[in-house]
Coordinates of C-alpha atoms in Angstrom, one line a residue:
X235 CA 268.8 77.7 45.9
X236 CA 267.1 74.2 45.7
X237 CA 268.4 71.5 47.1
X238 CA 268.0 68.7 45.3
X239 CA 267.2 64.6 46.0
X240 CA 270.9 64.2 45.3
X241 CA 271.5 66.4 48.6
X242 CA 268.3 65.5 50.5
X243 CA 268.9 61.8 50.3
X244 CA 272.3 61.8 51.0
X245 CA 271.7 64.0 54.4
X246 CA 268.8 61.3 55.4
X247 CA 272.2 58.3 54.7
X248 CA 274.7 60.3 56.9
X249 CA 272.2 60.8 59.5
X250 CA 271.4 57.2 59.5
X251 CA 275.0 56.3 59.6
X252 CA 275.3 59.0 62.8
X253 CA 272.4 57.0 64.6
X254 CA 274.5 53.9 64.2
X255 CA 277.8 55.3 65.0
X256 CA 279.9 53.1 67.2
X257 CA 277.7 50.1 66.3
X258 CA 279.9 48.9 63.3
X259 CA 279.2 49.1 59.5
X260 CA 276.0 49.5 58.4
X261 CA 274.8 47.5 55.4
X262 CA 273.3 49.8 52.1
X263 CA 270.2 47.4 53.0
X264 CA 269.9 48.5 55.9
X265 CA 269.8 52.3 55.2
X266 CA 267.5 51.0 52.1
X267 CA 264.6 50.2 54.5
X268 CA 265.6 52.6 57.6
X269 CA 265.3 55.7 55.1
X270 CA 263.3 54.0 52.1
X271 CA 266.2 55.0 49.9
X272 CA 267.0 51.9 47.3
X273 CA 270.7 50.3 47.7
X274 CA 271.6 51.0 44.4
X275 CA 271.0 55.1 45.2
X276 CA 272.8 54.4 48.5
X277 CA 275.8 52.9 46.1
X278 CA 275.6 55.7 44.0
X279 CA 276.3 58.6 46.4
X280 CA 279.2 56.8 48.9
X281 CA 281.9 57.1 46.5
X282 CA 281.8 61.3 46.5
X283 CA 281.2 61.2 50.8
X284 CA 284.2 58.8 50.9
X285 CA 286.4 60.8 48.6
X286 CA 285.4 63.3 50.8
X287 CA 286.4 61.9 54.0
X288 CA 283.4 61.5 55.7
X289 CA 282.6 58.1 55.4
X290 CA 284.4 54.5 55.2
X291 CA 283.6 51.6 53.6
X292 CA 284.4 48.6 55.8
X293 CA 285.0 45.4 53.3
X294 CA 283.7 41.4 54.3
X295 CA 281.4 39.5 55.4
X296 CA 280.6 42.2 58.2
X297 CA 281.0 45.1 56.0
X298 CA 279.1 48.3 55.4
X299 CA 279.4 52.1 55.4
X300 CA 280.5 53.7 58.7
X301 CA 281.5 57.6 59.2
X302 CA 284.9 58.5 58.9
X303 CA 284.6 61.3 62.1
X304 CA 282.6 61.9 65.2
X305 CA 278.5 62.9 64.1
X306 CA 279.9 66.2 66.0
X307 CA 282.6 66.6 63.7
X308 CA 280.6 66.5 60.5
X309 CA 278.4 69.2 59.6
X310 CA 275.5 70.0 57.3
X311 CA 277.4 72.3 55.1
X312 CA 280.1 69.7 54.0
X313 CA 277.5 67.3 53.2
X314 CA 275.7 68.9 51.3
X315 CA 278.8 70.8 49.7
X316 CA 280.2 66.8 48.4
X317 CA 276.9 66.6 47.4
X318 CA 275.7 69.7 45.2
X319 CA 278.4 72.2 45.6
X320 CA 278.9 75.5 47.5
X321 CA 275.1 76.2 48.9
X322 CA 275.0 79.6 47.1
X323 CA 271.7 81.4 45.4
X324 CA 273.2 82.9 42.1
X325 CA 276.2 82.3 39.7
X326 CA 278.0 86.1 40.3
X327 CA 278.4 84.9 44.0
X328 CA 279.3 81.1 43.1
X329 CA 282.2 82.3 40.6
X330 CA 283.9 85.9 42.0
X331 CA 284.7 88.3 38.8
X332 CA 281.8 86.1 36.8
X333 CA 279.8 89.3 36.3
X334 CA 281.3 92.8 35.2
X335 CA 278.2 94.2 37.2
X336 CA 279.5 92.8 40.7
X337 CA 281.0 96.1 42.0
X338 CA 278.0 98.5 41.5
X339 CA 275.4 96.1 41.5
X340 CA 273.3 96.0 45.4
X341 CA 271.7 92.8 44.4
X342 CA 275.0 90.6 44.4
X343 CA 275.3 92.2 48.1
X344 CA 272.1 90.9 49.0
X345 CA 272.7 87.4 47.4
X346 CA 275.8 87.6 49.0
X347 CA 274.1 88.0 52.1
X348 CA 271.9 85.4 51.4
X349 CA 274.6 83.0 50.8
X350 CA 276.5 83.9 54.2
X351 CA 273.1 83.2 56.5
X352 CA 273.1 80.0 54.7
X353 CA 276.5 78.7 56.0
X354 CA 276.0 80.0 58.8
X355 CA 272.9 77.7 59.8
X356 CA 274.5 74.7 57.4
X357 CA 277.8 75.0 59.1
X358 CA 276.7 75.4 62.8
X359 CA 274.1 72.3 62.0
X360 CA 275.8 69.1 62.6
X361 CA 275.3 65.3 62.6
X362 CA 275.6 64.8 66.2
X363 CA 272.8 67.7 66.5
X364 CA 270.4 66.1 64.0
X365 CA 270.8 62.7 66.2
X366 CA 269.6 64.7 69.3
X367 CA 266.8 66.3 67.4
X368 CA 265.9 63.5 66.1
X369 CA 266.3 61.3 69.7
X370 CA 264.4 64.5 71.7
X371 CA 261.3 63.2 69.0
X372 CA 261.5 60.0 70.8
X373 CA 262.6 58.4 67.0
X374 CA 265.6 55.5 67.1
X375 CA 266.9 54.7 64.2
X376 CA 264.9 51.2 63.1
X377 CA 266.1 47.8 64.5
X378 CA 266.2 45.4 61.8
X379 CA 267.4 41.6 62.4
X380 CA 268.9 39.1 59.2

């Protein structure tokens, strides 16, 4: 399983988003130069996090993106599921019954295995605990002023 810029960018906006939460919308500019990630990518990626519930978009003059829950609320493993799908290492565990094989084969155990210690770590991982991390470094989210 590869996680792709799709996923890895779009963790790096949420967290950026959690860093500000409580300090009203964040502009896609904003996120642009905090995270180097151009507005137009920013653009691309809110409409599938706000179908999904975890993010608003807050229209006007002081408008922006702005999460939809708590940082605690929102963890690793639905971001990066609205993002790339379930977090799993081969098709047969992906799609149950996609491989005739599945019932006497030991590798679909492993890989289910695999896929289990995944969303585990994805799942326990949170927002709210990558803003701590991230805080314990001694790195705020950059203070920019229009």
């Amino acid at each position: 399983m590869r996680i792709s810029t799709k996923g890895r960018y779009g963790l790096r906006i949420m967290l950026e988003l959690a860093l500000r939460h409580g300090q009203g919308p964040v502009l896609a500019d904003l996120i642009e130069r905090s995270q180097g990630i151009s507005g137009k990518y920013v653009h691309q990626l809110m409409p599938g996090l706000r179908h999904a519930g975890l993010v608003r978009t807050v229209r006007g003059p002081h408008g922006g993106y702005e999460l939809a829950r708590s940082p605690d609320e929102i963890t690793v493993l639905e971001i990066i599921t609205v993002l790339e799908g379930p977090p799993v290492p081969v098709e047969c565990v992906a799609q149950p019954g996609s491989c005739e094989r599945t019932g006497v084969c030991v590798t679909h155990e492993l890989w289910r295995e695999v896929a289990t210690a995944i969303e585990d770590v994805l799942s326990q991982a949170t927002l709210g605990t990558l803003c701590r991390r991230q805080r314990e470094r001694g790195q705020e989210p950059l203070s920019f002023s229009i």
